[in-house]
Short mmCIF file of C-alpha atoms in Angstrom, two decimals:
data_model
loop_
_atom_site.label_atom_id
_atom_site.label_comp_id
_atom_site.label_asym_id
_atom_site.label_seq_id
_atom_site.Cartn_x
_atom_site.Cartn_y
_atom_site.Cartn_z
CA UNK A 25 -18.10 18.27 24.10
CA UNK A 26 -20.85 19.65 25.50
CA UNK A 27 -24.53 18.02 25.91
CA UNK A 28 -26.36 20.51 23.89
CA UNK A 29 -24.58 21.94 20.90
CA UNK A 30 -24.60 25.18 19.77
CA UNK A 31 -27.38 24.69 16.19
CA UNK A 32 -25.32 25.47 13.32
CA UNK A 33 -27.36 26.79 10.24
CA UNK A 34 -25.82 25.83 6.85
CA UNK A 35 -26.63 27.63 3.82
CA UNK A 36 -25.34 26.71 0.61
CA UNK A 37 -25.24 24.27 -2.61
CA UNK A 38 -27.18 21.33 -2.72
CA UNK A 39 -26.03 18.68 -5.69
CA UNK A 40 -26.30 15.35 -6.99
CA UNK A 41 -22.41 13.77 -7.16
CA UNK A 42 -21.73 11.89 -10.41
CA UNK A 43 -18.92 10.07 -9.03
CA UNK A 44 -16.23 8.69 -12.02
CA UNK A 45 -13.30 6.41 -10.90
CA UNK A 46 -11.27 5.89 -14.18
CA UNK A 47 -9.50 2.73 -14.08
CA UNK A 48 -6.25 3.86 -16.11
CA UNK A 49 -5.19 6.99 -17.78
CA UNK A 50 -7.80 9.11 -19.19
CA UNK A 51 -7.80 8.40 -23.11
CA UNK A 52 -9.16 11.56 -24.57
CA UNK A 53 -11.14 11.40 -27.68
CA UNK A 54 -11.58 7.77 -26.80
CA UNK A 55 -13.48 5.32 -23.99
CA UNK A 56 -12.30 4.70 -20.59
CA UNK A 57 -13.52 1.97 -18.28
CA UNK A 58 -14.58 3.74 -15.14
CA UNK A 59 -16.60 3.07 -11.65
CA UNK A 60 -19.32 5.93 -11.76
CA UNK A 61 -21.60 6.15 -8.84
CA UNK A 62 -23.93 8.49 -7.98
CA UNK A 63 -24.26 10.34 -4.21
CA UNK A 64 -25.18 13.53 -2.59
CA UNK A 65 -23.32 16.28 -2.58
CA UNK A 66 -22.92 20.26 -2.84
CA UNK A 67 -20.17 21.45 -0.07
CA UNK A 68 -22.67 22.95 1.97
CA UNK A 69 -25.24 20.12 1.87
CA UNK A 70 -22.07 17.60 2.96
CA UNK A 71 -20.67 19.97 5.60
CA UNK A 72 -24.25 19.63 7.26
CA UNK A 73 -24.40 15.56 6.80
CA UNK A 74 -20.97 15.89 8.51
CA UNK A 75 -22.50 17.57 11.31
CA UNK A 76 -25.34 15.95 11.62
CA UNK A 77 -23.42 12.72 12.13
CA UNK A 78 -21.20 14.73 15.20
CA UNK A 79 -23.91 14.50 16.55
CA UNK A 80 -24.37 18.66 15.92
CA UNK A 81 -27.95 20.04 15.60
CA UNK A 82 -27.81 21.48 12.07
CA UNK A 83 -30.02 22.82 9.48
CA UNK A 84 -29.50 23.23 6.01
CA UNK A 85 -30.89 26.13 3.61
CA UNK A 86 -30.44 25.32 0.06
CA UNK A 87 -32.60 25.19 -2.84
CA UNK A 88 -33.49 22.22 -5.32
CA UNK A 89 -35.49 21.12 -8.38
CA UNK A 90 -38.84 19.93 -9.21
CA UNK A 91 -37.17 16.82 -9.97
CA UNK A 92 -36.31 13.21 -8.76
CA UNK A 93 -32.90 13.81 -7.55
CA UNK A 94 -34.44 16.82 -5.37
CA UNK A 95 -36.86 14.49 -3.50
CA UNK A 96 -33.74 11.95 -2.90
CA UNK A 97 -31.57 14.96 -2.00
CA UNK A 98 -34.38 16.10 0.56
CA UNK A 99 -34.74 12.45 1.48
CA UNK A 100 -31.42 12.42 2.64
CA UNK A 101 -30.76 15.13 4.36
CA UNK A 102 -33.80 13.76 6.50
CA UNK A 103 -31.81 10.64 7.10
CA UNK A 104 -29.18 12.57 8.68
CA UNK A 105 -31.68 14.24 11.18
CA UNK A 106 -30.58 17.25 9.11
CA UNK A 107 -33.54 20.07 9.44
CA UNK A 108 -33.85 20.66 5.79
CA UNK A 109 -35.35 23.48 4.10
CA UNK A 110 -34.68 23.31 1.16
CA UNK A 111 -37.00 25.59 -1.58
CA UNK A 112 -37.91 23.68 -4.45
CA UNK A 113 -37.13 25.52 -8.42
CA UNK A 114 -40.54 24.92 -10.69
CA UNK A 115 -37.96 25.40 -13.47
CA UNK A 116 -34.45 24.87 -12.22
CA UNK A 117 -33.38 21.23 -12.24
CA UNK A 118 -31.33 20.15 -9.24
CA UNK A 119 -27.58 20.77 -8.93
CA UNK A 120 -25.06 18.40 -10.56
CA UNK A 121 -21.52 18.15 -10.63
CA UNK A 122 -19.75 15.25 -12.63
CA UNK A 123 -17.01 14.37 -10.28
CA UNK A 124 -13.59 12.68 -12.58
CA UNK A 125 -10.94 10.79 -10.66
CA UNK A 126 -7.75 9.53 -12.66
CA UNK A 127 -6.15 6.58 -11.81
CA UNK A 128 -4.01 8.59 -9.56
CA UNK A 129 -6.89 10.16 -7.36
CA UNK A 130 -6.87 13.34 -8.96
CA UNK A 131 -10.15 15.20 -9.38
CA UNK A 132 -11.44 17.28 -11.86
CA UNK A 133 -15.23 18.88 -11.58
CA UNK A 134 -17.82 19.69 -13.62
CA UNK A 135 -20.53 21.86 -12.25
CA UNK A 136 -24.17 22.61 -13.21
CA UNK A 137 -25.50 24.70 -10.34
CA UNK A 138 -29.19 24.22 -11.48
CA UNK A 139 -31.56 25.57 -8.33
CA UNK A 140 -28.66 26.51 -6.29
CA UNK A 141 -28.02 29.51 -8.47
CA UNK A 142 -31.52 30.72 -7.89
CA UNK A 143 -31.64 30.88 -3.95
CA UNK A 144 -33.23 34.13 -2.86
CA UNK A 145 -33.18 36.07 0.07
CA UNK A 146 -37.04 35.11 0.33
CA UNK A 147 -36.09 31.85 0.82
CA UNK A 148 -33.92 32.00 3.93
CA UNK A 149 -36.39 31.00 7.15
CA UNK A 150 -36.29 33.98 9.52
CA UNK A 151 -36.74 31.32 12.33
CA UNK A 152 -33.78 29.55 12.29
CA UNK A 153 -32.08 32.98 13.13
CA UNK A 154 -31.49 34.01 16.72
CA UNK A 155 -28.85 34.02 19.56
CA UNK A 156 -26.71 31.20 20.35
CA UNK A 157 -27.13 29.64 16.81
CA UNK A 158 -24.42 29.97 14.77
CA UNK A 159 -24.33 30.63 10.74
CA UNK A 160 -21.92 28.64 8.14
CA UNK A 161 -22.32 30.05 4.66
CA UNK A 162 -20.68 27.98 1.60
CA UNK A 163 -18.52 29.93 -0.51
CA UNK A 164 -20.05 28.66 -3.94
CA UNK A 165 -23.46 30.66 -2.59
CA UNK A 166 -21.88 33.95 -2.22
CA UNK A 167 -19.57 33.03 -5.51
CA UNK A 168 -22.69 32.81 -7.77
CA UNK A 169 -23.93 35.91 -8.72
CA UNK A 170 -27.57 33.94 -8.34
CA UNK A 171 -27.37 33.01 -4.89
CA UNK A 172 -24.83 36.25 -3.62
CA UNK A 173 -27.77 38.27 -2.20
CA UNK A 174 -29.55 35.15 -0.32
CA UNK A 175 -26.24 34.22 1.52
CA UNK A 176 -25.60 38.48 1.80
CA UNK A 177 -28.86 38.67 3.39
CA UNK A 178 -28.61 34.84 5.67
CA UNK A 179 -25.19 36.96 7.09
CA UNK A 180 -27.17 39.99 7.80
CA UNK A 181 -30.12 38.05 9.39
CA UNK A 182 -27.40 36.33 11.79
CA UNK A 183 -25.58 39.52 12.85
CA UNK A 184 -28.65 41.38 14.00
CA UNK A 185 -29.50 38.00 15.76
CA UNK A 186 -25.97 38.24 17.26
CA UNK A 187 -24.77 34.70 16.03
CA UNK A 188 -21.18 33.82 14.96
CA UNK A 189 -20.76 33.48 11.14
CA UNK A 190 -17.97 31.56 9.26
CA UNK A 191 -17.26 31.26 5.42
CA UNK A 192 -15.35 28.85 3.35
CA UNK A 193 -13.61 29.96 -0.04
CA UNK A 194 -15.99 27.36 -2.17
CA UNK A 195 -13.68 26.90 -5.21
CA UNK A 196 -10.53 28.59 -6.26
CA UNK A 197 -11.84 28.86 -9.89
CA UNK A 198 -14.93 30.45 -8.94
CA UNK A 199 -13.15 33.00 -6.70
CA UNK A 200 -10.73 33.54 -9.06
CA UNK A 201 -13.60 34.49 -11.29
CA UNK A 202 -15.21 36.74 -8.70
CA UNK A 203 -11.93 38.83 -7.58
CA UNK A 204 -10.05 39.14 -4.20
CA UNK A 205 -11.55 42.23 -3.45
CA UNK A 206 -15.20 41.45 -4.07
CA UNK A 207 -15.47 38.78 -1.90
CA UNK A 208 -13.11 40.10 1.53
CA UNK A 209 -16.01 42.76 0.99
CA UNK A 210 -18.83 40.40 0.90
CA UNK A 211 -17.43 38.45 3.81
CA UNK A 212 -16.95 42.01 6.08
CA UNK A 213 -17.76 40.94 9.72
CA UNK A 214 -17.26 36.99 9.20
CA UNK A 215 -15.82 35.84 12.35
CA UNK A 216 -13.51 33.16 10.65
CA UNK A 217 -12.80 32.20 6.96
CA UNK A 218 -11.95 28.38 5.96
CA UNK A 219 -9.75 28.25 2.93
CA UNK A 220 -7.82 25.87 1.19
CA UNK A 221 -4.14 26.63 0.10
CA UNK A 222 -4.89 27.82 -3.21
CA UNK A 223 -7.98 29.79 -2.11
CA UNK A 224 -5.56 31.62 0.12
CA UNK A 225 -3.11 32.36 -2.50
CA UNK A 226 -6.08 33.39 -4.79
CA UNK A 227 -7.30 36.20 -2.01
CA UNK A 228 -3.56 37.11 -1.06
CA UNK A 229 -1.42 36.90 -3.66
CA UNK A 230 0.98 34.81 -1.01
CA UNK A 231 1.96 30.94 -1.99
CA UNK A 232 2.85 30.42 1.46
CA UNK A 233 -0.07 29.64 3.73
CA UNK A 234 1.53 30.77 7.12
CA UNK A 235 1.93 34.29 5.62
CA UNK A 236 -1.31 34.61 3.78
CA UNK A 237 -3.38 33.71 6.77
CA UNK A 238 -1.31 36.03 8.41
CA UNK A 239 -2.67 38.91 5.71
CA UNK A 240 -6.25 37.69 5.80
CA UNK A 241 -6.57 38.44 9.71
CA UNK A 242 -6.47 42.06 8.36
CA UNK A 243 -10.12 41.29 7.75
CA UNK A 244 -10.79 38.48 9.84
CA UNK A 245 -10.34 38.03 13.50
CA UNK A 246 -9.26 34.00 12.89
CA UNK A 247 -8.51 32.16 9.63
CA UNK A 248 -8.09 28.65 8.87
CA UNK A 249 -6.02 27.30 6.28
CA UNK A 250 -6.62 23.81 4.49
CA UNK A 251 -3.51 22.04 3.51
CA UNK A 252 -4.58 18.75 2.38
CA UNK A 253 -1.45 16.17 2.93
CA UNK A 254 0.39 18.77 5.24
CA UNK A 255 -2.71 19.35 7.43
CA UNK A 256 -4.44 22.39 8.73
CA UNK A 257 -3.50 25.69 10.32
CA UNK A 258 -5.36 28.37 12.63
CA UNK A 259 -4.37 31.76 13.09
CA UNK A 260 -5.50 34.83 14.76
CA UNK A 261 -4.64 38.46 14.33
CA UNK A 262 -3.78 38.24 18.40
CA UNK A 263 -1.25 35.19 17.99
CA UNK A 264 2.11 35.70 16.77
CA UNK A 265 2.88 32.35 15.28
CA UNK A 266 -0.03 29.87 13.56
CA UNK A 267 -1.34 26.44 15.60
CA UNK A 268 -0.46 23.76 13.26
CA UNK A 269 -1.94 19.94 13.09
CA UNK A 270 -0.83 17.29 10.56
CA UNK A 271 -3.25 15.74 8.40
CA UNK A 272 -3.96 12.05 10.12
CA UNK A 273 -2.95 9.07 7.65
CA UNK A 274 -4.97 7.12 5.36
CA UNK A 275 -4.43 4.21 4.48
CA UNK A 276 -5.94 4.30 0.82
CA UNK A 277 -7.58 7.64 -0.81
CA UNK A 278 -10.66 6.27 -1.77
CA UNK A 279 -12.31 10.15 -2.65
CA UNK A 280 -11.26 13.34 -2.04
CA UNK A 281 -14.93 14.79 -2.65
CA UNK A 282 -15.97 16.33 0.45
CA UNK A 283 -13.01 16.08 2.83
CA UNK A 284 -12.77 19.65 3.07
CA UNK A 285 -16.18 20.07 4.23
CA UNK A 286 -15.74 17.18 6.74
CA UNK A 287 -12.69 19.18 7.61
CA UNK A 288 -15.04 22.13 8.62
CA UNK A 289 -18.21 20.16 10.04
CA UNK A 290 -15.34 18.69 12.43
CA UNK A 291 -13.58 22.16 13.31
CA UNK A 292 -16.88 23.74 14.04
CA UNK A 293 -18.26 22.27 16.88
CA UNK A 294 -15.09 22.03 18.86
CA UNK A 295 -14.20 25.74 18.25
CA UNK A 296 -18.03 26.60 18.85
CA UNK A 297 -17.31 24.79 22.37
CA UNK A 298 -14.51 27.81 23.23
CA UNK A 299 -12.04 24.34 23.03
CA UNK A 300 -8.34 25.21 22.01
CA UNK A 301 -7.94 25.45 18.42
CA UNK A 302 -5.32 23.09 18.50
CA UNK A 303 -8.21 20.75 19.43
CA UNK A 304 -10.52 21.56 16.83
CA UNK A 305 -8.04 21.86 13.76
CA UNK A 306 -7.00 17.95 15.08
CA UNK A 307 -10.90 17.13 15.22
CA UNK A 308 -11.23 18.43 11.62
CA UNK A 309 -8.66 16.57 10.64
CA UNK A 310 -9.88 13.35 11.69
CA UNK A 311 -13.16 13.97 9.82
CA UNK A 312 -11.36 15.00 6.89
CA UNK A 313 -9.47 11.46 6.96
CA UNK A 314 -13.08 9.66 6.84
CA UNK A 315 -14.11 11.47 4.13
CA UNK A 316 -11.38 10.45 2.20
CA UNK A 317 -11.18 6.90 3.10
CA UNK A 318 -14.47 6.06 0.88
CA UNK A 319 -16.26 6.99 -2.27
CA UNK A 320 -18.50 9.92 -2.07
CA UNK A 321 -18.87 13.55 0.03
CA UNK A 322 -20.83 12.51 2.39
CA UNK A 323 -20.46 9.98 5.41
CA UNK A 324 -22.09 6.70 5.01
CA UNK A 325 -25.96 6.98 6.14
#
């Protein structure tokens, strides 16, 4: 990699991570023991931490509460030489998400958006826009109706200032929500999209990854495709077959929380670099194993 990095700018969700390991089988109705812990979180918040600790010069834009959990949030992000600015809500409380993990590693999410779902287009810094920087917007800001014209207008900002722009597919029930159509119109003139397996399916109709990145390069000049176990894939409307990378082993899933946006913060900077995609599907891949090796979204400060 290169000495200087190419600054990635990062808007998107900010949250606190309620973290609950259940210790056997949910018992509904009824009282499980459980290991809850509490860490930051918000995909694009954690693909920035992830960054930051690449050793990538990253900013974040987010927004977050009035509150105690924004100041630890914003504290943070600090740690991780991250240059925040995030906007704080005078009545919005800061984002949550109660994060439930069986016994088996399975997770299931509850999500309170709070202050993320009032980001405005006011509150995206003009100066962090300009050529050779590159823009990462988080799906779950364009998939709120709140935050859709801040990350609309963060996408504009970066192609008059002639900078790349990616997008991930935030969460398959939120795009599900928001239609296929909506949001391949939203994203028009994204450079790459990052989506998981199901997120793919959801914007193709296709349950086979190889042939629904295939029909997204209609709209995008390169996709990515998550697979989680089976690994990533790349593919480009001028290749005729995908680059494919296994997913590196772990020896014990601690949490999956986050490993997709490791998977990206690890891509990024390696693809940024003009490097073979090959090279940065396998870089994202190694992040995305770290991620998932202990508890939490974001790596260990």
């Amino acid at each position: 990699m290169g000495d200087v990095m190419t600054r990635v700018v990062v808007v998107g969700d900010l949250m606190t991570d309620a973290v609950a390991r259940a210790a056997f089988p949910l018992a509904k109705g009824g009282d499980t023991s459980a290991n809850v812990t509490m860490h930051g979180g918000g995909s694009g918040a954690n693909v920035a931490a992830w960054l930051a600790v690449e050793g990538v010069e990253s900013a974040f834009i987010g927004r977050r509460g009035a509150d105690i959990a924004g100041r630890n949030r914003d504290m943070e992000l600090m740690g991780y030489g991250i240059d925040a600015r995030l906007v704080m809500d005078p009545e919005r409380a800061t984002g949550t998400c109660v994060v439930m993990v069986t016994h088996k590693g399975d997770r299931t999410m509850l999500s309170d958006p709070g202050a993320n779902a009032a980001l405005l287009p006011e509150d995206i810094p003009q100066d962090l826009f300009g050529p050779g920087a590159h823009l990462h917007v988080s799906g779950y800001s364009l998939l709120n109706e709140g935050s859709r014209q801040a990350a609309l207008h963060a996408m504009k900002l970066a192609q008059r200032a002639q900078m790349s722009v990616t997008v991930d597919g935030g969460s398959n029930s939120h795009l599900k929500r928001a239609g296929a159509e909506p949001f391949l119109e939203w994203t028009q003139g994204v450079r790459l999209l990052v989506v998981n397996a199901s997120q793919a399916e959801v914007l193709t109709g296709r349950d086979n990854p190889e042939q629904a990145a295939k029909v997204l390069t209609a709209w995008y000049p390169e996709v990515v495709v998550k697979m989680a176990g089976e690994g990533a894939l790349w593919f480009s409307n001028g290749h005729a077959d995908p680059i494919r990378v296994p997913a590196e082993p772990v020896e014990e899933i601690a949490d999956g929380t986050g490993a997709g946006d490791a998977f990206i913060a690890g891509f990024l900077p390696v693809w940024l670099d003009g490097k073979p995609p090959v090279e940065a599907l396998a870089n994202g891949c190694r992040l995305a194993a770290r991620a998932i090796s202990h508890l939490g979204a974001r790596p260990m400060l």
